[in-house]
Structure formats: C-alpha cells, structure tokens
Amino acid sequence: MGFRSSMNYYYAAFLCTTVLLPAALCYYGGDYSRATYYGRPDFLGTPTGACGFGEYGRFVNDGRVTAVSRLYRGGSGCGACYRVRCTIPEDCSEEGTRVVVTDYGEGDKTDFILSQAAFEGLARPYKAQHLFAYGVVGVEFKRVPCLYYRRFIFLVLPQSRYPAYLAIVPLYQPGTFDIIAIEVFQADRGEWRPMRRAYGTVFDITDAPLGVITLRYKSVDYGDPESWVQLNEVIPSDWKAGHAYEIEIPA
C-alpha cells in the first residue's frame, strides 16, 4: 500500500501529460505533490497555527484547512486557497476539495498537511478510511480564488495595547493574491508607515497613529505586477484588542 500511494502522483502526471486522458480527469492543470494529514479530536484545524489566525484557523472553510511548507512563502501564503485532488481513481473524488492555508508544516516530500476534515474531503463516498490507511497520497493541486464576497476582516489581536501597540491579522482574504506588506497612514505627518510582519500573516506597529486608521496593503497576484490597495478608515479611533473590523474591498 505504501508504495502504491507514494507513486500514484507520478503515474497521474504521466497519464495527463503524455497519454492525454479525458479532460474530466485532468482538468486541474495544476502541479503534483503529496499530501498527508494531522489528527485532532474535532477533525478541524488548529487554533495555534503559524499564520496567527487563532480560532479562525480552526473553523474557517468548515475546518478544511492545511499546513504547507514551500507554499508558505514566509507567511505571505497564509490565507491562500487551493483546490486539491488525490490521484487514486478508485478512492479519490474527481472534484477534490478546497483548502485554506492556516499553518506551516513539513512532511515527507509533502506540500500539504491537511486537517482530517480536508483529507476526508478528498475521498469518494465511503472511501475515506482507505485514504487514512494510506497516510500519504499523491495529489494534484492549483491555486484558486478564495470566495468571501470581497470583504476583509481585520482582527486586532489580543496582545495589542491601546493606543500605542497595534497588531492585526487579515481574515477572509478574497481572490488569489498574497499580501506582502501593510502600511498605515500617519495623518499628522502626511506619510505612510510600514507595519512589521511579526510572524505568519500578523502585522504590528509600535507608536500606532492616533485617530481612525487608514491602511494599504501591497499585493501580488500570480505573475501580475505588485500593487497597493488603499482601505480608508478600516479601524476606528477607539479600537479594542480582540475585536474584528470589517470593510468591503474596492472592485
């Protein structure tokens, strides 16, 4: 069984690129790797993931989440969505499952360490136990848009200290872009100040600006040029640690 599960993604890649199987079996047009899973009693994600999402990292996407290694990209890969499909025809569903990156983790030549809910989502009906028995399976994957209706939620982390120290994490990041930098506007100086990427996708700043906070983030979307997106009055002047603030993203 172990040999079969470790080799199936090479076999699938050969069939899709050389033999040219029907499009229904090769529609991903993605990359090939391997996936395994980590265990929790509730089958969901972990609230202590390296991205800094907290409880959001446990339940987002109904707990179908993943830890990654090379796709982590220093934390900018946090929150990215991927469509993942395993490549054992008799056990794996054709549509696979959508997962959200919430953690960093390294496995045995695996790009994905899935929650049990996500790993189960790879299987055909009544075949999940077969996949769990393999432990590691070959997968095909590709980046797909996160569908959150163009809204952002910025969570002010509990360790923030009003008004001087502000630490935030973006939740429900839509689309297919990575956030590679965040800046806040210092109105009394008329200038933008960079926030520090503390870890994962947590950004912080000491001596935070007073008043309503406007910020902008630098994003990169696949091969497109980097660009800044400004979000006006995202966080109120009387912000509170542990509170979340929602804003609609410009079209």
mmCIF file of N, CA and C in Angstrom, residues 85-210:
data_model
loop_
_atom_site.group_PDB
_atom_site.id
_atom_site.type_symbol
_atom_site.label_atom_id
_atom_site.label_comp_id
_atom_site.label_asym_id
_atom_site.label_seq_id
_atom_site.Cartn_x
_atom_site.Cartn_y
_atom_site.Cartn_z
ATOM 1 N N ARG A 85 -6.750 17.579 -5.222
ATOM 2 C CA ARG A 85 -7.404 16.325 -5.592
ATOM 3 C C ARG A 85 -6.364 15.211 -5.543
ATOM 4 N N CYS A 86 -6.693 14.112 -4.872
ATOM 5 C CA CYS A 86 -5.757 13.000 -4.857
ATOM 6 C C CYS A 86 -5.942 12.155 -6.115
ATOM 7 N N THR A 87 -4.999 11.258 -6.375
ATOM 8 C CA THR A 87 -4.874 10.672 -7.700
ATOM 9 C C THR A 87 -4.995 9.148 -7.692
ATOM 10 N N ILE A 88 -5.784 8.616 -6.782
ATOM 11 C CA ILE A 88 -6.080 7.181 -6.775
ATOM 12 C C ILE A 88 -7.516 7.040 -7.292
ATOM 13 N N PRO A 89 -7.718 6.681 -8.540
ATOM 14 C CA PRO A 89 -9.056 6.782 -9.157
ATOM 15 C C PRO A 89 -10.172 6.090 -8.388
ATOM 16 N N GLU A 90 -9.902 4.919 -7.830
ATOM 17 C CA GLU A 90 -10.976 4.176 -7.179
ATOM 18 C C GLU A 90 -11.353 4.741 -5.806
ATOM 19 N N ASP A 91 -10.483 5.579 -5.223
ATOM 20 C CA ASP A 91 -10.736 6.093 -3.880
ATOM 21 C C ASP A 91 -10.933 7.610 -3.834
ATOM 22 N N CYS A 92 -10.439 8.332 -4.828
ATOM 23 C CA CYS A 92 -10.436 9.795 -4.782
ATOM 24 C C CYS A 92 -11.542 10.385 -5.647
ATOM 25 N N SER A 93 -12.217 11.402 -5.112
ATOM 26 C CA SER A 93 -13.256 12.065 -5.881
ATOM 27 C C SER A 93 -12.633 12.888 -7.001
ATOM 28 N N GLU A 94 -13.375 13.083 -8.081
ATOM 29 C CA GLU A 94 -12.851 13.857 -9.203
ATOM 30 C C GLU A 94 -12.735 15.343 -8.880
ATOM 31 N N GLU A 95 -13.638 15.852 -8.034
ATOM 32 C CA GLU A 95 -13.624 17.292 -7.761
ATOM 33 C C GLU A 95 -12.629 17.668 -6.671
ATOM 34 N N GLY A 96 -12.218 16.729 -5.820
ATOM 35 C CA GLY A 96 -11.300 17.051 -4.745
ATOM 36 C C GLY A 96 -11.940 17.966 -3.715
ATOM 37 N N THR A 97 -11.133 18.791 -3.066
ATOM 38 C CA THR A 97 -11.650 19.679 -2.035
ATOM 39 C C THR A 97 -10.870 20.986 -2.040
ATOM 40 N N ARG A 98 -11.509 22.051 -1.568
ATOM 41 C CA ARG A 98 -10.871 23.363 -1.450
ATOM 42 C C ARG A 98 -10.339 23.500 -0.028
ATOM 43 N N VAL A 99 -9.091 23.953 0.110
ATOM 44 C CA VAL A 99 -8.496 24.117 1.429
ATOM 45 C C VAL A 99 -7.926 25.523 1.571
ATOM 46 N N VAL A 100 -7.794 25.961 2.812
ATOM 47 C CA VAL A 100 -7.234 27.275 3.135
ATOM 48 C C VAL A 100 -5.955 27.063 3.933
ATOM 49 N N VAL A 101 -4.905 27.802 3.576
ATOM 50 C CA VAL A 101 -3.629 27.701 4.287
ATOM 51 C C VAL A 101 -3.718 28.455 5.606
ATOM 52 N N THR A 102 -3.479 27.738 6.713
ATOM 53 C CA THR A 102 -3.545 28.355 8.039
ATOM 54 C C THR A 102 -2.324 28.077 8.898
ATOM 55 N N ASP A 103 -1.367 27.299 8.376
ATOM 56 C CA ASP A 103 -0.257 26.867 9.228
ATOM 57 C C ASP A 103 0.953 26.517 8.365
ATOM 58 N N TYR A 104 2.094 26.410 9.026
ATOM 59 C CA TYR A 104 3.321 25.924 8.390
ATOM 60 C C TYR A 104 3.604 24.519 8.890
ATOM 61 N N GLY A 105 4.019 23.642 7.990
ATOM 62 C CA GLY A 105 4.381 22.295 8.400
ATOM 63 C C GLY A 105 5.153 21.588 7.310
ATOM 64 N N GLU A 106 6.108 20.768 7.705
ATOM 65 C CA GLU A 106 6.908 19.997 6.768
ATOM 66 C C GLU A 106 6.637 18.520 6.964
ATOM 67 N N GLY A 107 6.496 17.796 5.855
ATOM 68 C CA GLY A 107 6.288 16.362 5.902
ATOM 69 C C GLY A 107 7.286 15.648 5.014
ATOM 70 N N ASP A 108 6.979 14.403 4.704
ATOM 71 C CA ASP A 108 7.837 13.576 3.866
ATOM 72 C C ASP A 108 7.540 13.882 2.396
ATOM 73 N N LYS A 109 8.234 14.906 1.856
ATOM 74 C CA LYS A 109 8.039 15.329 0.477
ATOM 75 C C LYS A 109 6.574 15.679 0.203
ATOM 76 N N THR A 110 5.929 16.303 1.177
ATOM 77 C CA THR A 110 4.529 16.708 1.036
ATOM 78 C C THR A 110 4.436 18.224 1.005
ATOM 79 N N ASP A 111 3.581 18.739 0.132
ATOM 80 C CA ASP A 111 3.282 20.170 0.137
ATOM 81 C C ASP A 111 2.093 20.489 1.033
ATOM 82 N N PHE A 112 1.309 19.485 1.385
ATOM 83 C CA PHE A 112 0.095 19.719 2.166
ATOM 84 C C PHE A 112 0.026 18.756 3.346
ATOM 85 N N ILE A 113 -0.169 19.330 4.536
ATOM 86 C CA ILE A 113 -0.507 18.551 5.721
ATOM 87 C C ILE A 113 -1.913 19.001 6.104
ATOM 88 N N LEU A 114 -2.884 18.208 5.722
ATOM 89 C CA LEU A 114 -4.289 18.599 5.786
ATOM 90 C C LEU A 114 -4.906 18.275 7.139
ATOM 91 N N SER A 115 -5.915 19.060 7.502
ATOM 92 C CA SER A 115 -6.761 18.650 8.620
ATOM 93 C C SER A 115 -7.496 17.378 8.212
ATOM 94 N N GLN A 116 -7.988 16.650 9.192
ATOM 95 C CA GLN A 116 -8.710 15.416 8.861
ATOM 96 C C GLN A 116 -9.963 15.709 8.045
ATOM 97 N N ALA A 117 -10.611 16.840 8.324
ATOM 98 C CA ALA A 117 -11.793 17.205 7.538
ATOM 99 C C ALA A 117 -11.428 17.406 6.076
ATOM 100 N N ALA A 118 -10.276 18.040 5.819
ATOM 101 C CA ALA A 118 -9.839 18.263 4.443
ATOM 102 C C ALA A 118 -9.409 16.960 3.788
ATOM 103 N N PHE A 119 -8.679 16.130 4.514
ATOM 104 C CA PHE A 119 -8.205 14.858 3.961
ATOM 105 C C PHE A 119 -9.390 13.959 3.612
ATOM 106 N N GLU A 120 -10.385 13.946 4.487
ATOM 107 C CA GLU A 120 -11.601 13.177 4.219
ATOM 108 C C GLU A 120 -12.310 13.701 2.972
ATOM 109 N N GLY A 121 -12.225 15.020 2.738
ATOM 110 C CA GLY A 121 -12.885 15.622 1.588
ATOM 111 C C GLY A 121 -12.288 15.217 0.252
ATOM 112 N N LEU A 122 -11.116 14.590 0.266
ATOM 113 C CA LEU A 122 -10.517 14.108 -0.975
ATOM 114 C C LEU A 122 -11.176 12.836 -1.491
ATOM 115 N N ALA A 123 -11.895 12.141 -0.625
ATOM 116 C CA ALA A 123 -12.319 10.770 -0.923
ATOM 117 C C ALA A 123 -13.679 10.701 -1.615
ATOM 118 N N ARG A 124 -13.849 9.629 -2.361
ATOM 119 C CA ARG A 124 -15.181 9.259 -2.842
ATOM 120 C C ARG A 124 -16.024 8.839 -1.640
ATOM 121 N N PRO A 125 -17.355 8.800 -1.802
ATOM 122 C CA PRO A 125 -18.204 8.342 -0.697
ATOM 123 C C PRO A 125 -17.774 6.974 -0.186
ATOM 124 N N TYR A 126 -17.674 6.872 1.128
ATOM 125 C CA TYR A 126 -17.348 5.621 1.828
ATOM 126 C C TYR A 126 -15.918 5.141 1.578
ATOM 127 N N LYS A 127 -15.061 6.002 1.028
ATOM 128 C CA LYS A 127 -13.682 5.595 0.757
ATOM 129 C C LYS A 127 -12.659 6.353 1.620
ATOM 130 N N ALA A 128 -13.130 7.188 2.529
ATOM 131 C CA ALA A 128 -12.202 7.994 3.319
ATOM 132 C C ALA A 128 -11.244 7.133 4.132
ATOM 133 N N GLN A 129 -11.740 6.020 4.682
ATOM 134 C CA GLN A 129 -10.871 5.180 5.503
ATOM 135 C C GLN A 129 -9.729 4.586 4.686
ATOM 136 N N HIS A 130 -9.951 4.387 3.398
ATOM 137 C CA HIS A 130 -8.864 3.914 2.546
ATOM 138 C C HIS A 130 -7.748 4.951 2.504
ATOM 139 N N LEU A 131 -8.121 6.236 2.348
ATOM 140 C CA LEU A 131 -7.105 7.286 2.291
ATOM 141 C C LEU A 131 -6.383 7.423 3.624
ATOM 142 N N PHE A 132 -7.122 7.366 4.718
ATOM 143 C CA PHE A 132 -6.482 7.460 6.031
ATOM 144 C C PHE A 132 -5.520 6.293 6.246
ATOM 145 N N ALA A 133 -5.839 5.142 5.703
ATOM 146 C CA ALA A 133 -4.959 3.978 5.822
ATOM 147 C C ALA A 133 -3.662 4.181 5.039
ATOM 148 N N TYR A 134 -3.742 4.831 3.876
ATOM 149 C CA TYR A 134 -2.522 5.130 3.125
ATOM 150 C C TYR A 134 -1.622 6.080 3.913
ATOM 151 N N GLY A 135 -2.220 7.062 4.560
ATOM 152 C CA GLY A 135 -1.453 8.039 5.322
ATOM 153 C C GLY A 135 -0.914 9.177 4.476
ATOM 154 N N VAL A 136 -0.313 8.853 3.346
ATOM 155 C CA VAL A 136 0.205 9.836 2.395
ATOM 156 C C VAL A 136 -0.334 9.478 1.021
ATOM 157 N N VAL A 137 -0.831 10.484 0.290
ATOM 158 C CA VAL A 137 -1.362 10.231 -1.049
ATOM 159 C C VAL A 137 -0.796 11.252 -2.027
ATOM 160 N N GLY A 138 -0.666 10.846 -3.273
ATOM 161 C CA GLY A 138 -0.305 11.791 -4.317
ATOM 162 C C GLY A 138 -1.470 12.706 -4.623
ATOM 163 N N VAL A 139 -1.184 13.970 -4.917
ATOM 164 C CA VAL A 139 -2.244 14.939 -5.194
ATOM 165 C C VAL A 139 -1.867 15.819 -6.370
ATOM 166 N N GLU A 140 -2.894 16.337 -7.011
ATOM 167 C CA GLU A 140 -2.776 17.417 -7.976
ATOM 168 C C GLU A 140 -3.409 18.634 -7.337
ATOM 169 N N PHE A 141 -2.795 19.804 -7.501
ATOM 170 C CA PHE A 141 -3.331 20.991 -6.835
ATOM 171 C C PHE A 141 -3.122 22.229 -7.688
ATOM 172 N N LYS A 142 -3.958 23.246 -7.428
ATOM 173 C CA LYS A 142 -3.768 24.551 -8.056
ATOM 174 C C LYS A 142 -4.366 25.627 -7.168
ATOM 175 N N ARG A 143 -3.816 26.824 -7.279
ATOM 176 C CA ARG A 143 -4.327 27.983 -6.550
ATOM 177 C C ARG A 143 -5.670 28.373 -7.146
ATOM 178 N N VAL A 144 -6.648 28.643 -6.282
ATOM 179 C CA VAL A 144 -7.974 29.058 -6.728
ATOM 180 C C VAL A 144 -8.405 30.265 -5.898
ATOM 181 N N PRO A 145 -9.362 31.048 -6.393
ATOM 182 C CA PRO A 145 -9.807 32.210 -5.620
ATOM 183 C C PRO A 145 -10.477 31.804 -4.322
ATOM 184 N N CYS A 146 -10.211 32.578 -3.290
ATOM 185 C CA CYS A 146 -10.994 32.462 -2.056
ATOM 186 C C CYS A 146 -12.255 33.302 -2.253
ATOM 187 N N LEU A 147 -13.392 32.743 -1.936
ATOM 188 C CA LEU A 147 -14.676 33.389 -2.235
ATOM 189 C C LEU A 147 -15.309 33.912 -0.952
ATOM 190 N N TYR A 148 -15.024 35.161 -0.651
ATOM 191 C CA TYR A 148 -15.549 35.771 0.568
ATOM 192 C C TYR A 148 -16.325 37.052 0.261
ATOM 193 N N TYR A 149 -16.835 37.195 -0.924
ATOM 194 C CA TYR A 149 -17.707 38.314 -1.282
ATOM 195 C C TYR A 149 -17.036 39.670 -1.088
ATOM 196 N N ARG A 150 -15.748 39.745 -1.443
ATOM 197 C CA ARG A 150 -14.995 40.995 -1.452
ATOM 198 C C ARG A 150 -15.058 41.726 -0.126
ATOM 199 N N ARG A 151 -14.959 41.003 0.937
ATOM 200 C CA ARG A 151 -14.896 41.648 2.239
ATOM 201 C C ARG A 151 -13.606 41.222 2.936
ATOM 202 N N PHE A 152 -13.086 42.137 3.715
ATOM 203 C CA PHE A 152 -11.931 41.869 4.552
ATOM 204 C C PHE A 152 -12.362 42.065 5.995
ATOM 205 N N ILE A 153 -11.845 41.234 6.871
ATOM 206 C CA ILE A 153 -11.982 41.470 8.301
ATOM 207 C C ILE A 153 -10.586 41.565 8.879
ATOM 208 N N PHE A 154 -10.316 42.653 9.570
ATOM 209 C CA PHE A 154 -9.032 42.804 10.254
ATOM 210 C C PHE A 154 -9.255 42.590 11.746
ATOM 211 N N LEU A 155 -8.618 41.555 12.251
ATOM 212 C CA LEU A 155 -8.711 41.244 13.677
ATOM 213 C C LEU A 155 -7.581 41.941 14.411
ATOM 214 N N VAL A 156 -7.929 42.741 15.415
ATOM 215 C CA VAL A 156 -6.936 43.330 16.300
ATOM 216 C C VAL A 156 -6.614 42.281 17.360
ATOM 217 N N LEU A 157 -5.392 41.815 17.360
ATOM 218 C CA LEU A 157 -5.026 40.697 18.220
ATOM 219 C C LEU A 157 -5.052 41.084 19.695
ATOM 220 N N PRO A 158 -5.318 40.104 20.555
ATOM 221 C CA PRO A 158 -5.427 40.395 21.997
ATOM 222 C C PRO A 158 -4.173 41.010 22.607
ATOM 223 N N GLN A 159 -2.992 40.736 22.039
ATOM 224 C CA GLN A 159 -1.765 41.296 22.608
ATOM 225 C C GLN A 159 -1.580 42.772 22.291
ATOM 226 N N SER A 160 -2.460 43.348 21.465
ATOM 227 C CA SER A 160 -2.395 44.784 21.185
ATOM 228 C C SER A 160 -2.637 45.576 22.468
ATOM 229 N N ARG A 161 -2.025 46.757 22.536
ATOM 230 C CA ARG A 161 -2.167 47.620 23.712
ATOM 231 C C ARG A 161 -2.542 49.027 23.248
ATOM 232 N N TYR A 162 -3.815 49.380 23.438
ATOM 233 C CA TYR A 162 -4.293 50.694 23.005
ATOM 234 C C TYR A 162 -3.636 51.790 23.834
ATOM 235 N N PRO A 163 -3.205 52.896 23.220
ATOM 236 C CA PRO A 163 -3.264 53.190 21.785
ATOM 237 C C PRO A 163 -1.946 52.943 21.056
ATOM 238 N N ALA A 164 -0.899 52.524 21.783
ATOM 239 C CA ALA A 164 0.442 52.570 21.203
ATOM 240 C C ALA A 164 0.813 51.364 20.350
ATOM 241 N N TYR A 165 0.443 50.173 20.786
ATOM 242 C CA TYR A 165 0.896 48.973 20.073
ATOM 243 C C TYR A 165 -0.291 48.287 19.406
ATOM 244 N N LEU A 166 -0.216 48.158 18.088
ATOM 245 C CA LEU A 166 -1.309 47.583 17.302
ATOM 246 C C LEU A 166 -0.796 46.381 16.516
ATOM 247 N N ALA A 167 -1.442 45.245 16.711
ATOM 248 C CA ALA A 167 -1.119 44.024 15.954
ATOM 249 C C ALA A 167 -2.403 43.525 15.308
ATOM 250 N N ILE A 168 -2.361 43.307 13.985
ATOM 251 C CA ILE A 168 -3.552 42.908 13.248
ATOM 252 C C ILE A 168 -3.262 41.677 12.395
ATOM 253 N N VAL A 169 -4.317 40.982 12.054
ATOM 254 C CA VAL A 169 -4.228 39.862 11.122
ATOM 255 C C VAL A 169 -5.431 39.943 10.188
ATOM 256 N N PRO A 170 -5.213 39.891 8.864
ATOM 257 C CA PRO A 170 -6.344 39.919 7.920
ATOM 258 C C PRO A 170 -7.021 38.560 7.835
ATOM 259 N N LEU A 171 -8.334 38.568 7.911
ATOM 260 C CA LEU A 171 -9.135 37.348 7.793
ATOM 261 C C LEU A 171 -10.013 37.437 6.544
ATOM 262 N N TYR A 172 -10.428 36.289 6.038
ATOM 263 C CA TYR A 172 -11.297 36.221 4.855
ATOM 264 C C TYR A 172 -10.694 36.994 3.680
ATOM 265 N N GLN A 173 -9.438 36.692 3.394
ATOM 266 C CA GLN A 173 -8.730 37.349 2.295
ATOM 267 C C GLN A 173 -9.239 36.789 0.977
ATOM 268 N N PRO A 174 -9.915 37.603 0.154
ATOM 269 C CA PRO A 174 -10.529 37.075 -1.062
ATOM 270 C C PRO A 174 -9.541 37.004 -2.223
ATOM 271 N N GLY A 175 -9.971 36.392 -3.314
ATOM 272 C CA GLY A 175 -9.165 36.381 -4.530
ATOM 273 C C GLY A 175 -8.020 35.391 -4.491
ATOM 274 N N THR A 176 -6.984 35.700 -5.283
ATOM 275 C CA THR A 176 -5.818 34.815 -5.392
ATOM 276 C C THR A 176 -4.524 35.573 -5.122
ATOM 277 N N PHE A 177 -4.601 36.677 -4.420
ATOM 278 C CA PHE A 177 -3.402 37.476 -4.198
ATOM 279 C C PHE A 177 -2.780 37.187 -2.830
ATOM 280 N N ASP A 178 -1.474 37.423 -2.746
ATOM 281 C CA ASP A 178 -0.750 37.380 -1.478
ATOM 282 C C ASP A 178 -0.546 38.798 -0.978
ATOM 283 N N ILE A 179 -0.658 38.979 0.328
ATOM 284 C CA ILE A 179 -0.322 40.261 0.944
ATOM 285 C C ILE A 179 1.143 40.216 1.344
ATOM 286 N N ILE A 180 1.940 41.089 0.760
ATOM 287 C CA ILE A 180 3.369 41.057 1.047
ATOM 288 C C ILE A 180 3.816 42.232 1.921
ATOM 289 N N ALA A 181 2.941 43.220 2.131
ATOM 290 C CA ALA A 181 3.280 44.339 3.014
ATOM 291 C C ALA A 181 2.004 45.078 3.391
ATOM 292 N N ILE A 182 2.018 45.706 4.570
ATOM 293 C CA ILE A 182 0.919 46.572 5.019
ATOM 294 C C ILE A 182 1.541 47.846 5.587
ATOM 295 N N GLU A 183 0.928 48.981 5.262
ATOM 296 C CA GLU A 183 1.350 50.271 5.808
ATOM 297 C C GLU A 183 0.138 50.998 6.383
ATOM 298 N N VAL A 184 0.381 51.832 7.388
ATOM 299 C CA VAL A 184 -0.674 52.671 7.967
ATOM 300 C C VAL A 184 -0.348 54.129 7.661
ATOM 301 N N PHE A 185 -1.400 54.938 7.552
ATOM 302 C CA PHE A 185 -1.192 56.352 7.213
ATOM 303 C C PHE A 185 -1.111 57.185 8.484
ATOM 304 N N GLN A 186 -0.014 57.929 8.608
ATOM 305 C CA GLN A 186 0.188 58.842 9.736
ATOM 306 C C GLN A 186 -0.258 60.228 9.285
ATOM 307 N N ALA A 187 -1.501 60.600 9.640
ATOM 308 C CA ALA A 187 -2.103 61.820 9.102
ATOM 309 C C ALA A 187 -1.333 63.072 9.512
ATOM 310 N N ASP A 188 -0.869 63.133 10.759
ATOM 311 C CA ASP A 188 -0.199 64.360 11.209
ATOM 312 C C ASP A 188 1.154 64.559 10.546
ATOM 313 N N ARG A 189 1.712 63.496 9.956
ATOM 314 C CA ARG A 189 2.974 63.619 9.217
ATOM 315 C C ARG A 189 2.758 63.576 7.708
ATOM 316 N N GLY A 190 1.564 63.189 7.307
ATOM 317 C CA GLY A 190 1.276 63.070 5.886
ATOM 318 C C GLY A 190 2.096 61.998 5.199
ATOM 319 N N GLU A 191 2.332 60.887 5.892
ATOM 320 C CA GLU A 191 3.180 59.850 5.313
ATOM 321 C C GLU A 191 2.676 58.452 5.693
ATOM 322 N N TRP A 192 3.088 57.487 4.874
ATOM 323 C CA TRP A 192 2.780 56.083 5.146
ATOM 324 C C TRP A 192 3.904 55.460 5.963
ATOM 325 N N ARG A 193 3.512 54.662 6.959
ATOM 326 C CA ARG A 193 4.487 53.979 7.813
ATOM 327 C C ARG A 193 4.320 52.470 7.668
ATOM 328 N N PRO A 194 5.417 51.746 7.486
ATOM 329 C CA PRO A 194 5.306 50.292 7.318
ATOM 330 C C PRO A 194 4.999 49.590 8.623
ATOM 331 N N MET A 195 4.173 48.574 8.540
ATOM 332 C CA MET A 195 3.982 47.660 9.657
ATOM 333 C C MET A 195 4.981 46.513 9.498
ATOM 334 N N ARG A 196 5.348 45.913 10.606
ATOM 335 C CA ARG A 196 6.273 44.790 10.590
ATOM 336 C C ARG A 196 5.500 43.489 10.481
ATOM 337 N N ARG A 197 5.994 42.575 9.616
ATOM 338 C CA ARG A 197 5.420 41.226 9.629
ATOM 339 C C ARG A 197 6.031 40.506 10.818
ATOM 340 N N ALA A 198 5.259 40.387 11.884
ATOM 341 C CA ALA A 198 5.776 39.793 13.107
ATOM 342 C C ALA A 198 5.993 38.291 12.939
ATOM 343 N N TYR A 199 5.024 37.631 12.371
ATOM 344 C CA TYR A 199 5.091 36.207 12.044
ATOM 345 C C TYR A 199 3.856 35.871 11.235
ATOM 346 N N GLY A 200 3.958 34.811 10.437
ATOM 347 C CA GLY A 200 2.806 34.413 9.655
ATOM 348 C C GLY A 200 2.239 35.585 8.872
ATOM 349 N N THR A 201 0.963 35.837 9.082
ATOM 350 C CA THR A 201 0.322 36.992 8.443
ATOM 351 C C THR A 201 -0.091 38.031 9.481
ATOM 352 N N VAL A 202 0.627 38.060 10.605
ATOM 353 C CA VAL A 202 0.416 39.044 11.666
ATOM 354 C C VAL A 202 1.324 40.242 11.407
ATOM 355 N N PHE A 203 0.725 41.423 11.340
ATOM 356 C CA PHE A 203 1.473 42.664 11.148
ATOM 357 C C PHE A 203 1.288 43.547 12.376
ATOM 358 N N ASP A 204 2.378 44.187 12.827
ATOM 359 C CA ASP A 204 2.261 45.043 14.005
ATOM 360 C C ASP A 204 3.043 46.334 13.825
ATOM 361 N N ILE A 205 2.760 47.291 14.709
ATOM 362 C CA ILE A 205 3.441 48.579 14.691
ATOM 363 C C ILE A 205 3.419 49.150 16.098
ATOM 364 N N THR A 206 4.548 49.718 16.509
ATOM 365 C CA THR A 206 4.604 50.442 17.772
ATOM 366 C C THR A 206 4.367 51.919 17.492
ATOM 367 N N ASP A 207 3.909 52.628 18.499
ATOM 368 C CA ASP A 207 3.561 54.053 18.327
ATOM 369 C C ASP A 207 2.571 54.208 17.183
ATOM 370 N N ALA A 208 1.483 53.442 17.262
ATOM 371 C CA ALA A 208 0.466 53.451 16.202
ATOM 372 C C ALA A 208 -0.166 54.837 16.072
ATOM 373 N N PRO A 209 -0.590 55.194 14.860
ATOM 374 C CA PRO A 209 -1.225 56.508 14.673
ATOM 375 C C PRO A 209 -2.489 56.644 15.528
ATOM 376 N N LEU A 210 -2.730 57.832 16.015
ATOM 377 C CA LEU A 210 -3.964 58.113 16.749
ATOM 378 C C LEU A 210 -5.079 58.411 15.745
#
